[in-house]
Amino acid sequence: MIIKKLPDAPFKDMPDHGDITKQIVIGPEDGSREIVLRYFKVAPGGSSPHHRHDFPHLVKVEAGKGAVLDPQGTEHPLGPGDYVYIHDNEPHCFKNTGPEFLEFICIVPVRGEG
């Protein structure tokens, strides 16, 4: 069994995303061979690129206000307690639309964090 607190989770470099931080809360270093639990913070005005991956994402918004953009670029508002499932190869983007950090948990398969 592994028990961690978020401040103890290591940060992962995101060189092309200066307004986003990522922490690996639970991953392969903890013995997880199938899934990785990550924690993202998106600064006010920040966003991820509109992109896709060949793996699904499970997301739970923890704090802040934001939006997720669907494949057509339509914004869907997000707030604390919202959940999002992104299918394999589905174009998406997370965007902070509020004055505070948008914070969310994102679970992906181990191959998604490679």
Backbone atoms as SQL, in Angstrom:
CREATE TABLE atoms (id INTEGER PRIMARY KEY, chain TEXT, resi INTEGER, resn TEXT, atom TEXT, x REAL, y REAL, z REAL);
INSERT INTO atoms VALUES
  (1, 'A', 1, 'MET', 'N', 0.844, -1.177, 0.000),
  (2, 'A', 1, 'MET', 'CA', 0.000, 0.000, 0.000),
  (3, 'A', 1, 'MET', 'C', 0.892, 1.243, 0.000),
  (4, 'A', 2, 'ILE', 'N', 0.499, 2.222, -0.767),
  (5, 'A', 2, 'ILE', 'CA', 1.212, 3.491, -0.845),
  (6, 'A', 2, 'ILE', 'C', 0.245, 4.597, -0.419),
  (7, 'A', 3, 'ILE', 'N', 0.675, 5.449, 0.480),
  (8, 'A', 3, 'ILE', 'CA', -0.112, 6.612, 0.890),
  (9, 'A', 3, 'ILE', 'C', 0.787, 7.829, 0.735),
  (10, 'A', 4, 'LYS', 'N', 0.290, 8.830, 0.025),
  (11, 'A', 4, 'LYS', 'CA', 1.070, 10.046, -0.212),
  (12, 'A', 4, 'LYS', 'C', 0.211, 11.272, 0.023),
  (13, 'A', 5, 'LYS', 'N', 0.861, 12.371, 0.239),
  (14, 'A', 5, 'LYS', 'CA', 0.227, 13.679, 0.259),
  (15, 'A', 5, 'LYS', 'C', 0.733, 14.426, -0.971),
  (16, 'A', 6, 'LEU', 'N', -0.115, 15.249, -1.566),
  (17, 'A', 6, 'LEU', 'CA', 0.239, 15.952, -2.798),
  (18, 'A', 6, 'LEU', 'C', 1.558, 16.717, -2.696),
  (19, 'A', 7, 'PRO', 'N', 1.850, 17.425, -1.594),
  (20, 'A', 7, 'PRO', 'CA', 3.125, 18.149, -1.540),
  (21, 'A', 7, 'PRO', 'C', 4.358, 17.241, -1.645),
  (22, 'A', 8, 'ASP', 'N', 4.195, 15.954, -1.388),
  (23, 'A', 8, 'ASP', 'CA', 5.317, 15.016, -1.463),
  (24, 'A', 8, 'ASP', 'C', 5.480, 14.403, -2.851),
  (25, 'A', 9, 'ALA', 'N', 4.524, 14.629, -3.748),
  (26, 'A', 9, 'ALA', 'CA', 4.575, 14.042, -5.088),
  (27, 'A', 9, 'ALA', 'C', 5.553, 14.832, -5.958),
  (28, 'A', 10, 'PRO', 'N', 6.412, 14.125, -6.714),
  (29, 'A', 10, 'PRO', 'CA', 7.390, 14.829, -7.552),
  (30, 'A', 10, 'PRO', 'C', 6.748, 15.557, -8.732),
  (31, 'A', 11, 'PHE', 'N', 7.360, 16.660, -9.122),
  (32, 'A', 11, 'PHE', 'CA', 6.928, 17.400, -10.298),
  (33, 'A', 11, 'PHE', 'C', 7.584, 16.790, -11.525),
  (34, 'A', 12, 'LYS', 'N', 6.878, 16.826, -12.634),
  (35, 'A', 12, 'LYS', 'CA', 7.390, 16.331, -13.909),
  (36, 'A', 12, 'LYS', 'C', 7.541, 17.533, -14.830),
  (37, 'A', 13, 'ASP', 'N', 8.676, 17.633, -15.501),
  (38, 'A', 13, 'ASP', 'CA', 8.917, 18.758, -16.407),
  (39, 'A', 13, 'ASP', 'C', 7.891, 18.803, -17.535),
  (40, 'A', 14, 'MET', 'N', 7.444, 20.002, -17.845),
  (41, 'A', 14, 'MET', 'CA', 6.565, 20.246, -18.993),
  (42, 'A', 14, 'MET', 'C', 7.142, 21.442, -19.738),
  (43, 'A', 15, 'PRO', 'N', 8.258, 21.248, -20.452),
  (44, 'A', 15, 'PRO', 'CA', 9.004, 22.371, -21.027),
  (45, 'A', 15, 'PRO', 'C', 8.214, 23.251, -21.996),
  (46, 'A', 16, 'ASP', 'N', 7.237, 22.707, -22.694),
  (47, 'A', 16, 'ASP', 'CA', 6.478, 23.495, -23.661),
  (48, 'A', 16, 'ASP', 'C', 5.215, 24.114, -23.071),
  (49, 'A', 17, 'HIS', 'N', 5.009, 23.935, -21.766),
  (50, 'A', 17, 'HIS', 'CA', 3.771, 24.394, -21.127),
  (51, 'A', 17, 'HIS', 'C', 4.109, 25.158, -19.855),
  (52, 'A', 18, 'GLY', 'N', 4.610, 26.377, -20.010),
  (53, 'A', 18, 'GLY', 'CA', 5.056, 27.165, -18.875),
  (54, 'A', 18, 'GLY', 'C', 3.971, 27.517, -17.879),
  (55, 'A', 19, 'ASP', 'N', 2.707, 27.462, -18.305),
  (56, 'A', 19, 'ASP', 'CA', 1.613, 27.813, -17.402),
  (57, 'A', 19, 'ASP', 'C', 0.932, 26.584, -16.792),
  (58, 'A', 20, 'ILE', 'N', 1.551, 25.406, -16.953),
  (59, 'A', 20, 'ILE', 'CA', 0.991, 24.169, -16.409),
  (60, 'A', 20, 'ILE', 'C', 2.060, 23.440, -15.601),
  (61, 'A', 21, 'THR', 'N', 1.679, 22.968, -14.405),
  (62, 'A', 21, 'THR', 'CA', 2.559, 22.092, -13.641),
  (63, 'A', 21, 'THR', 'C', 1.897, 20.727, -13.538),
  (64, 'A', 22, 'LYS', 'N', 2.727, 19.699, -13.472),
  (65, 'A', 22, 'LYS', 'CA', 2.242, 18.323, -13.374),
  (66, 'A', 22, 'LYS', 'C', 3.012, 17.603, -12.288),
  (67, 'A', 23, 'GLN', 'N', 2.280, 16.896, -11.445),
  (68, 'A', 23, 'GLN', 'CA', 2.888, 16.050, -10.432),
  (69, 'A', 23, 'GLN', 'C', 2.448, 14.614, -10.672),
  (70, 'A', 24, 'ILE', 'N', 3.373, 13.686, -10.507),
  (71, 'A', 24, 'ILE', 'CA', 3.046, 12.267, -10.584),
  (72, 'A', 24, 'ILE', 'C', 2.770, 11.815, -9.155),
  (73, 'A', 25, 'VAL', 'N', 1.493, 11.641, -8.834),
  (74, 'A', 25, 'VAL', 'CA', 1.114, 11.283, -7.472),
  (75, 'A', 25, 'VAL', 'C', 1.373, 9.795, -7.230),
  (76, 'A', 26, 'ILE', 'N', 0.867, 8.946, -8.115),
  (77, 'A', 26, 'ILE', 'CA', 1.103, 7.506, -8.042),
  (78, 'A', 26, 'ILE', 'C', 1.480, 7.041, -9.442),
  (79, 'A', 27, 'GLY', 'N', 2.566, 6.311, -9.560),
  (80, 'A', 27, 'GLY', 'CA', 3.008, 5.838, -10.864),
  (81, 'A', 27, 'GLY', 'C', 3.925, 4.642, -10.748),
  (82, 'A', 28, 'PRO', 'N', 4.652, 4.360, -11.811),
  (83, 'A', 28, 'PRO', 'CA', 5.528, 3.194, -11.831),
  (84, 'A', 28, 'PRO', 'C', 6.551, 3.171, -10.686),
  (85, 'A', 29, 'GLU', 'N', 7.037, 4.347, -10.281),
  (86, 'A', 29, 'GLU', 'CA', 8.009, 4.396, -9.190),
  (87, 'A', 29, 'GLU', 'C', 7.417, 3.890, -7.874),
  (88, 'A', 30, 'ASP', 'N', 6.085, 3.865, -7.807),
  (89, 'A', 30, 'ASP', 'CA', 5.384, 3.374, -6.622),
  (90, 'A', 30, 'ASP', 'C', 4.949, 1.917, -6.778),
  (91, 'A', 31, 'GLY', 'N', 5.272, 1.321, -7.921),
  (92, 'A', 31, 'GLY', 'CA', 4.899, -0.064, -8.183),
  (93, 'A', 31, 'GLY', 'C', 3.649, -0.222, -9.035),
  (94, 'A', 32, 'SER', 'N', 3.046, 0.883, -9.483),
  (95, 'A', 32, 'SER', 'CA', 1.861, 0.790, -10.331),
  (96, 'A', 32, 'SER', 'C', 2.285, 0.403, -11.740),
  (97, 'A', 33, 'ARG', 'N', 1.822, -0.742, -12.198),
  (98, 'A', 33, 'ARG', 'CA', 2.204, -1.234, -13.517),
  (99, 'A', 33, 'ARG', 'C', 1.161, -0.938, -14.589),
  (100, 'A', 34, 'GLU', 'N', -0.013, -0.431, -14.186),
  (101, 'A', 34, 'GLU', 'CA', -1.079, -0.242, -15.169),
  (102, 'A', 34, 'GLU', 'C', -1.561, 1.194, -15.302),
  (103, 'A', 35, 'ILE', 'N', -1.603, 1.952, -14.192),
  (104, 'A', 35, 'ILE', 'CA', -2.156, 3.308, -14.253),
  (105, 'A', 35, 'ILE', 'C', -1.229, 4.315, -13.581),
  (106, 'A', 36, 'VAL', 'N', -1.414, 5.573, -13.979),
  (107, 'A', 36, 'VAL', 'CA', -0.678, 6.686, -13.372),
  (108, 'A', 36, 'VAL', 'C', -1.703, 7.741, -12.964),
  (109, 'A', 37, 'LEU', 'N', -1.601, 8.189, -11.721),
  (110, 'A', 37, 'LEU', 'CA', -2.459, 9.257, -11.219),
  (111, 'A', 37, 'LEU', 'C', -1.617, 10.523, -11.189),
  (112, 'A', 38, 'ARG', 'N', -2.062, 11.526, -11.948),
  (113, 'A', 38, 'ARG', 'CA', -1.318, 12.778, -12.076),
  (114, 'A', 38, 'ARG', 'C', -2.174, 13.928, -11.558),
  (115, 'A', 39, 'TYR', 'N', -1.505, 15.018, -11.141),
  (116, 'A', 39, 'TYR', 'CA', -2.213, 16.203, -10.656),
  (117, 'A', 39, 'TYR', 'C', -1.692, 17.396, -11.441),
  (118, 'A', 40, 'PHE', 'N', -2.603, 18.104, -12.100),
  (119, 'A', 40, 'PHE', 'CA', -2.237, 19.251, -12.924),
  (120, 'A', 40, 'PHE', 'C', -2.748, 20.541, -12.292),
  (121, 'A', 41, 'LYS', 'N', -1.970, 21.613, -12.476),
  (122, 'A', 41, 'LYS', 'CA', -2.399, 22.968, -12.135),
  (123, 'A', 41, 'LYS', 'C', -2.152, 23.828, -13.368),
  (124, 'A', 42, 'VAL', 'N', -3.223, 24.488, -13.805),
  (125, 'A', 42, 'VAL', 'CA', -3.144, 25.375, -14.969),
  (126, 'A', 42, 'VAL', 'C', -3.333, 26.805, -14.458),
  (127, 'A', 43, 'ALA', 'N', -2.360, 27.656, -14.733),
  (128, 'A', 43, 'ALA', 'CA', -2.388, 29.043, -14.271),
  (129, 'A', 43, 'ALA', 'C', -3.523, 29.813, -14.948),
  (130, 'A', 44, 'PRO', 'N', -3.998, 30.888, -14.310),
  (131, 'A', 44, 'PRO', 'CA', -5.021, 31.721, -14.936),
  (132, 'A', 44, 'PRO', 'C', -4.594, 32.136, -16.351),
  (133, 'A', 45, 'GLY', 'N', -5.522, 31.964, -17.299),
  (134, 'A', 45, 'GLY', 'CA', -5.242, 32.295, -18.695),
  (135, 'A', 45, 'GLY', 'C', -4.509, 31.207, -19.456),
  (136, 'A', 46, 'GLY', 'N', -4.071, 30.157, -18.766),
  (137, 'A', 46, 'GLY', 'CA', -3.303, 29.089, -19.408),
  (138, 'A', 46, 'GLY', 'C', -4.177, 27.996, -19.992),
  (139, 'A', 47, 'SER', 'N', -3.563, 27.196, -20.846),
  (140, 'A', 47, 'SER', 'CA', -4.270, 26.055, -21.425),
  (141, 'A', 47, 'SER', 'C', -3.270, 25.059, -21.972),
  (142, 'A', 48, 'SER', 'N', -3.740, 23.846, -22.143),
  (143, 'A', 48, 'SER', 'CA', -2.947, 22.843, -22.854),
  (144, 'A', 48, 'SER', 'C', -3.207, 23.051, -24.343),
  (145, 'A', 49, 'PRO', 'N', -2.347, 22.522, -25.204),
  (146, 'A', 49, 'PRO', 'CA', -2.655, 22.608, -26.633),
  (147, 'A', 49, 'PRO', 'C', -3.854, 21.707, -26.953),
  (148, 'A', 50, 'HIS', 'N', -4.529, 21.973, -28.060),
  (149, 'A', 50, 'HIS', 'CA', -5.599, 21.081, -28.525),
  (150, 'A', 50, 'HIS', 'C', -4.878, 19.889, -29.141),
  (151, 'A', 51, 'HIS', 'N', -4.947, 18.739, -28.476),
  (152, 'A', 51, 'HIS', 'CA', -4.135, 17.586, -28.856),
  (153, 'A', 51, 'HIS', 'C', -4.898, 16.294, -28.641),
  (154, 'A', 52, 'ARG', 'N', -4.269, 15.179, -29.017),
  (155, 'A', 52, 'ARG', 'CA', -4.866, 13.855, -28.823),
  (156, 'A', 52, 'ARG', 'C', -3.782, 12.858, -28.467),
  (157, 'A', 53, 'HIS', 'N', -4.206, 11.756, -27.858),
  (158, 'A', 53, 'HIS', 'CA', -3.314, 10.658, -27.490),
  (159, 'A', 53, 'HIS', 'C', -3.999, 9.344, -27.831),
  (160, 'A', 54, 'ASP', 'N', -3.229, 8.281, -27.953),
  (161, 'A', 54, 'ASP', 'CA', -3.816, 6.976, -28.244),
  (162, 'A', 54, 'ASP', 'C', -4.169, 6.212, -26.963),
  (163, 'A', 55, 'PHE', 'N', -4.572, 6.947, -25.932),
  (164, 'A', 55, 'PHE', 'CA', -4.998, 6.341, -24.678),
  (165, 'A', 55, 'PHE', 'C', -6.082, 7.219, -24.048),
  (166, 'A', 56, 'PRO', 'N', -6.940, 6.639, -23.216),
  (167, 'A', 56, 'PRO', 'CA', -7.996, 7.419, -22.571),
  (168, 'A', 56, 'PRO', 'C', -7.475, 8.208, -21.377),
  (169, 'A', 57, 'HIS', 'N', -8.251, 9.206, -20.958),
  (170, 'A', 57, 'HIS', 'CA', -7.977, 10.009, -19.764),
  (171, 'A', 57, 'HIS', 'C', -9.216, 9.961, -18.877),
  (172, 'A', 58, 'LEU', 'N', -9.018, 9.876, -17.593),
  (173, 'A', 58, 'LEU', 'CA', -10.079, 10.061, -16.611),
  (174, 'A', 58, 'LEU', 'C', -9.689, 11.301, -15.810),
  (175, 'A', 59, 'VAL', 'N', -10.579, 12.280, -15.725),
  (176, 'A', 59, 'VAL', 'CA', -10.249, 13.562, -15.106),
  (177, 'A', 59, 'VAL', 'C', -11.299, 13.918, -14.059),
  (178, 'A', 60, 'LYS', 'N', -10.830, 14.458, -12.935),
  (179, 'A', 60, 'LYS', 'CA', -11.726, 15.027, -11.920),
  (180, 'A', 60, 'LYS', 'C', -11.192, 16.404, -11.559),
  (181, 'A', 61, 'VAL', 'N', -12.047, 17.417, -11.700),
  (182, 'A', 61, 'VAL', 'CA', -11.652, 18.780, -11.374),
  (183, 'A', 61, 'VAL', 'C', -11.722, 18.958, -9.858),
  (184, 'A', 62, 'GLU', 'N', -10.629, 19.485, -9.288),
  (185, 'A', 62, 'GLU', 'CA', -10.518, 19.679, -7.846),
  (186, 'A', 62, 'GLU', 'C', -10.757, 21.128, -7.427),
  (187, 'A', 63, 'ALA', 'N', -10.295, 22.084, -8.241),
  (188, 'A', 63, 'ALA', 'CA', -10.389, 23.498, -7.858),
  (189, 'A', 63, 'ALA', 'C', -10.351, 24.374, -9.105),
  (190, 'A', 64, 'GLY', 'N', -10.908, 25.580, -8.967),
  (191, 'A', 64, 'GLY', 'CA', -10.849, 26.558, -10.039),
  (192, 'A', 64, 'GLY', 'C', -11.982, 26.424, -11.040),
  (193, 'A', 65, 'LYS', 'N', -11.907, 27.270, -12.065),
  (194, 'A', 65, 'LYS', 'CA', -12.884, 27.255, -13.151),
  (195, 'A', 65, 'LYS', 'C', -12.140, 27.056, -14.456),
  (196, 'A', 66, 'GLY', 'N', -12.749, 26.296, -15.326),
  (197, 'A', 66, 'GLY', 'CA', -12.105, 26.055, -16.601),
  (198, 'A', 66, 'GLY', 'C', -13.088, 25.549, -17.630),
  (199, 'A', 67, 'ALA', 'N', -12.519, 25.030, -18.698),
  (200, 'A', 67, 'ALA', 'CA', -13.304, 24.444, -19.775),
  (201, 'A', 67, 'ALA', 'C', -12.482, 23.345, -20.417),
  (202, 'A', 68, 'VAL', 'N', -13.182, 22.370, -20.960),
  (203, 'A', 68, 'VAL', 'CA', -12.534, 21.375, -21.799),
  (204, 'A', 68, 'VAL', 'C', -13.089, 21.592, -23.196),
  (205, 'A', 69, 'LEU', 'N', -12.206, 21.624, -24.175),
  (206, 'A', 69, 'LEU', 'CA', -12.614, 21.796, -25.565),
  (207, 'A', 69, 'LEU', 'C', -12.767, 20.427, -26.194),
  (208, 'A', 70, 'ASP', 'N', -13.884, 20.222, -26.899),
  (209, 'A', 70, 'ASP', 'CA', -14.133, 18.949, -27.562),
  (210, 'A', 70, 'ASP', 'C', -13.457, 18.940, -28.933),
  (211, 'A', 71, 'PRO', 'N', -13.629, 17.854, -29.710),
  (212, 'A', 71, 'PRO', 'CA', -12.955, 17.783, -31.015),
  (213, 'A', 71, 'PRO', 'C', -13.290, 18.928, -31.961),
  (214, 'A', 72, 'GLN', 'N', -14.487, 19.533, -31.817),
  (215, 'A', 72, 'GLN', 'CA', -14.880, 20.648, -32.692),
  (216, 'A', 72, 'GLN', 'C', -14.422, 21.991, -32.153),
  (217, 'A', 73, 'GLY', 'N', -13.800, 22.000, -30.961),
  (218, 'A', 73, 'GLY', 'CA', -13.334, 23.245, -30.364),
  (219, 'A', 73, 'GLY', 'C', -14.370, 23.930, -29.495),
  (220, 'A', 74, 'THR', 'N', -15.498, 23.268, -29.250),
  (221, 'A', 74, 'THR', 'CA', -16.534, 23.823, -28.390),
  (222, 'A', 74, 'THR', 'C', -16.092, 23.718, -26.938),
  (223, 'A', 75, 'GLU', 'N', -16.235, 24.817, -26.183),
  (224, 'A', 75, 'GLU', 'CA', -15.857, 24.827, -24.773),
  (225, 'A', 75, 'GLU', 'C', -17.003, 24.320, -23.912),
  (226, 'A', 76, 'HIS', 'N', -16.677, 23.419, -22.993),
  (227, 'A', 76, 'HIS', 'CA', -17.629, 22.898, -22.022),
  (228, 'A', 76, 'HIS', 'C', -17.124, 23.309, -20.646),
  (229, 'A', 77, 'PRO', 'N', -17.887, 24.133, -19.903),
  (230, 'A', 77, 'PRO', 'CA', -17.435, 24.636, -18.605),
  (231, 'A', 77, 'PRO', 'C', -17.149, 23.512, -17.612),
  (232, 'A', 78, 'LEU', 'N', -16.135, 23.749, -16.777),
  (233, 'A', 78, 'LEU', 'CA', -15.747, 22.798, -15.736),
  (234, 'A', 78, 'LEU', 'C', -15.563, 23.526, -14.413),
  (235, 'A', 79, 'GLY', 'N', -15.874, 22.832, -13.350),
  (236, 'A', 79, 'GLY', 'CA', -15.643, 23.352, -12.011),
  (237, 'A', 79, 'GLY', 'C', -15.413, 22.202, -11.050),
  (238, 'A', 80, 'PRO', 'N', -15.120, 22.509, -9.794),
  (239, 'A', 80, 'PRO', 'CA', -14.844, 21.472, -8.807),
  (240, 'A', 80, 'PRO', 'C', -15.962, 20.427, -8.752),
  (241, 'A', 81, 'GLY', 'N', -15.544, 19.166, -8.736),
  (242, 'A', 81, 'GLY', 'CA', -16.493, 18.065, -8.682),
  (243, 'A', 81, 'GLY', 'C', -16.918, 17.541, -10.039),
  (244, 'A', 82, 'ASP', 'N', -16.515, 18.199, -11.134),
  (245, 'A', 82, 'ASP', 'CA', -16.842, 17.698, -12.470),
  (246, 'A', 82, 'ASP', 'C', -15.875, 16.588, -12.862),
  (247, 'A', 83, 'TYR', 'N', -16.399, 15.622, -13.618),
  (248, 'A', 83, 'TYR', 'CA', -15.617, 14.494, -14.119),
  (249, 'A', 83, 'TYR', 'C', -15.649, 14.516, -15.632),
  (250, 'A', 84, 'VAL', 'N', -14.550, 14.108, -16.255),
  (251, 'A', 84, 'VAL', 'CA', -14.454, 14.081, -17.713),
  (252, 'A', 84, 'VAL', 'C', -13.815, 12.761, -18.126),
  (253, 'A', 85, 'TYR', 'N', -14.380, 12.131, -19.144),
  (254, 'A', 85, 'TYR', 'CA', -13.751, 10.961, -19.765),
  (255, 'A', 85, 'TYR', 'C', -13.395, 11.349, -21.186),
  (256, 'A', 86, 'ILE', 'N', -12.137, 11.208, -21.531),
  (257, 'A', 86, 'ILE', 'CA', -11.670, 11.506, -22.885),
  (258, 'A', 86, 'ILE', 'C', -11.272, 10.190, -23.531),
  (259, 'A', 87, 'HIS', 'N', -11.921, 9.878, -24.639),
  (260, 'A', 87, 'HIS', 'CA', -11.663, 8.623, -25.347),
  (261, 'A', 87, 'HIS', 'C', -10.281, 8.610, -25.996),
  (262, 'A', 88, 'ASP', 'N', -9.799, 7.443, -26.313),
  (263, 'A', 88, 'ASP', 'CA', -8.573, 7.296, -27.094),
  (264, 'A', 88, 'ASP', 'C', -8.678, 8.159, -28.360),
  (265, 'A', 89, 'ASN', 'N', -7.627, 8.869, -28.686),
  (266, 'A', 89, 'ASN', 'CA', -7.516, 9.658, -29.920),
  (267, 'A', 89, 'ASN', 'C', -8.554, 10.772, -30.058),
  (268, 'A', 90, 'GLU', 'N', -9.209, 11.158, -28.978),
  (269, 'A', 90, 'GLU', 'CA', -10.183, 12.252, -29.029),
  (270, 'A', 90, 'GLU', 'C', -9.463, 13.590, -28.804),
  (271, 'A', 91, 'PRO', 'N', -9.505, 14.508, -29.772),
  (272, 'A', 91, 'PRO', 'CA', -8.873, 15.813, -29.577),
  (273, 'A', 91, 'PRO', 'C', -9.501, 16.531, -28.378),
  (274, 'A', 92, 'HIS', 'N', -8.646, 17.165, -27.576),
  (275, 'A', 92, 'HIS', 'CA', -9.116, 17.843, -26.370),
  (276, 'A', 92, 'HIS', 'C', -8.118, 18.906, -25.941),
  (277, 'A', 93, 'CYS', 'N', -8.591, 19.793, -25.074),
  (278, 'A', 93, 'CYS', 'CA', -7.769, 20.858, -24.522),
  (279, 'A', 93, 'CYS', 'C', -8.396, 21.270, -23.200),
  (280, 'A', 94, 'PHE', 'N', -7.563, 21.468, -22.190),
  (281, 'A', 94, 'PHE', 'CA', -8.039, 21.999, -20.911),
  (282, 'A', 94, 'PHE', 'C', -7.590, 23.446, -20.805),
  (283, 'A', 95, 'LYS', 'N', -8.519, 24.305, -20.400),
  (284, 'A', 95, 'LYS', 'CA', -8.279, 25.746, -20.402),
  (285, 'A', 95, 'LYS', 'C', -8.748, 26.326, -19.070),
  (286, 'A', 96, 'ASN', 'N', -7.931, 27.196, -18.486),
  (287, 'A', 96, 'ASN', 'CA', -8.327, 27.898, -17.267),
  (288, 'A', 96, 'ASN', 'C', -9.094, 29.145, -17.673),
  (289, 'A', 97, 'THR', 'N', -10.327, 29.271, -17.180),
  (290, 'A', 97, 'THR', 'CA', -11.163, 30.429, -17.508),
  (291, 'A', 97, 'THR', 'C', -11.407, 31.322, -16.294),
  (292, 'A', 98, 'GLY', 'N', -10.755, 31.010, -15.180),
  (293, 'A', 98, 'GLY', 'CA', -10.996, 31.764, -13.956),
  (294, 'A', 98, 'GLY', 'C', -9.771, 32.503, -13.463),
  (295, 'A', 99, 'PRO', 'N', -9.906, 33.194, -12.324),
  (296, 'A', 99, 'PRO', 'CA', -8.808, 33.982, -11.771),
  (297, 'A', 99, 'PRO', 'C', -7.843, 33.192, -10.883),
  (298, 'A', 100, 'GLU', 'N', -8.169, 31.943, -10.582),
  (299, 'A', 100, 'GLU', 'CA', -7.309, 31.101, -9.744),
  (300, 'A', 100, 'GLU', 'C', -6.845, 29.893, -10.556),
  (301, 'A', 101, 'PHE', 'N', -5.924, 29.131, -10.011),
  (302, 'A', 101, 'PHE', 'CA', -5.461, 27.933, -10.695),
  (303, 'A', 101, 'PHE', 'C', -6.611, 26.961, -10.937),
  (304, 'A', 102, 'LEU', 'N', -6.642, 26.364, -12.127),
  (305, 'A', 102, 'LEU', 'CA', -7.505, 25.234, -12.426),
  (306, 'A', 102, 'LEU', 'C', -6.709, 23.992, -12.041),
  (307, 'A', 103, 'GLU', 'N', -7.238, 23.188, -11.136),
  (308, 'A', 103, 'GLU', 'CA', -6.524, 22.018, -10.645),
  (309, 'A', 103, 'GLU', 'C', -7.361, 20.775, -10.914),
  (310, 'A', 104, 'PHE', 'N', -6.700, 19.731, -11.440),
  (311, 'A', 104, 'PHE', 'CA', -7.435, 18.501, -11.703),
  (312, 'A', 104, 'PHE', 'C', -6.541, 17.272, -11.603),
  (313, 'A', 105, 'ILE', 'N', -7.192, 16.177, -11.255),
  (314, 'A', 105, 'ILE', 'CA', -6.576, 14.855, -11.239),
  (315, 'A', 105, 'ILE', 'C', -6.779, 14.266, -12.623),
  (316, 'A', 106, 'CYS', 'N', -5.761, 13.598, -13.149),
  (317, 'A', 106, 'CYS', 'CA', -5.862, 12.946, -14.453),
  (318, 'A', 106, 'CYS', 'C', -5.245, 11.558, -14.337),
  (319, 'A', 107, 'ILE', 'N', -6.036, 10.539, -14.655),
  (320, 'A', 107, 'ILE', 'CA', -5.566, 9.155, -14.592),
  (321, 'A', 107, 'ILE', 'C', -5.433, 8.636, -16.010),
  (322, 'A', 108, 'VAL', 'N', -4.268, 8.064, -16.312),
  (323, 'A', 108, 'VAL', 'CA', -3.996, 7.494, -17.640),
  (324, 'A', 108, 'VAL', 'C', -3.306, 6.149, -17.455),
  (325, 'A', 109, 'PRO', 'N', -3.275, 5.323, -18.524),
  (326, 'A', 109, 'PRO', 'CA', -2.481, 4.103, -18.439),
  (327, 'A', 109, 'PRO', 'C', -0.990, 4.460, -18.366),
  (328, 'A', 110, 'VAL', 'N', -0.192, 3.567, -17.850),
  (329, 'A', 110, 'VAL', 'CA', 1.249, 3.819, -17.706),
  (330, 'A', 110, 'VAL', 'C', 1.862, 4.255, -19.032),
  (331, 'A', 111, 'ARG', 'N', 1.462, 3.663, -20.128),
  (332, 'A', 111, 'ARG', 'CA', 2.039, 4.039, -21.425),
  (333, 'A', 111, 'ARG', 'C', 1.740, 5.496, -21.778),
  (334, 'A', 112, 'GLY', 'N', 0.738, 6.091, -21.150),
  (335, 'A', 112, 'GLY', 'CA', 0.393, 7.482, -21.392),
  (336, 'A', 112, 'GLY', 'C', 1.316, 8.473, -20.703),
  (337, 'A', 113, 'GLU', 'N', 2.123, 8.004, -19.783),
  (338, 'A', 113, 'GLU', 'CA', 3.042, 8.886, -19.075),
  (339, 'A', 113, 'GLU', 'C', 4.473, 8.688, -19.536),
  (340, 'A', 114, 'GLY', 'N', 4.690, 7.865, -20.545),
  (341, 'A', 114, 'GLY', 'CA', 6.034, 7.538, -21.019),
  (342, 'A', 114, 'GLY', 'C', 6.807, 8.595, -21.616);
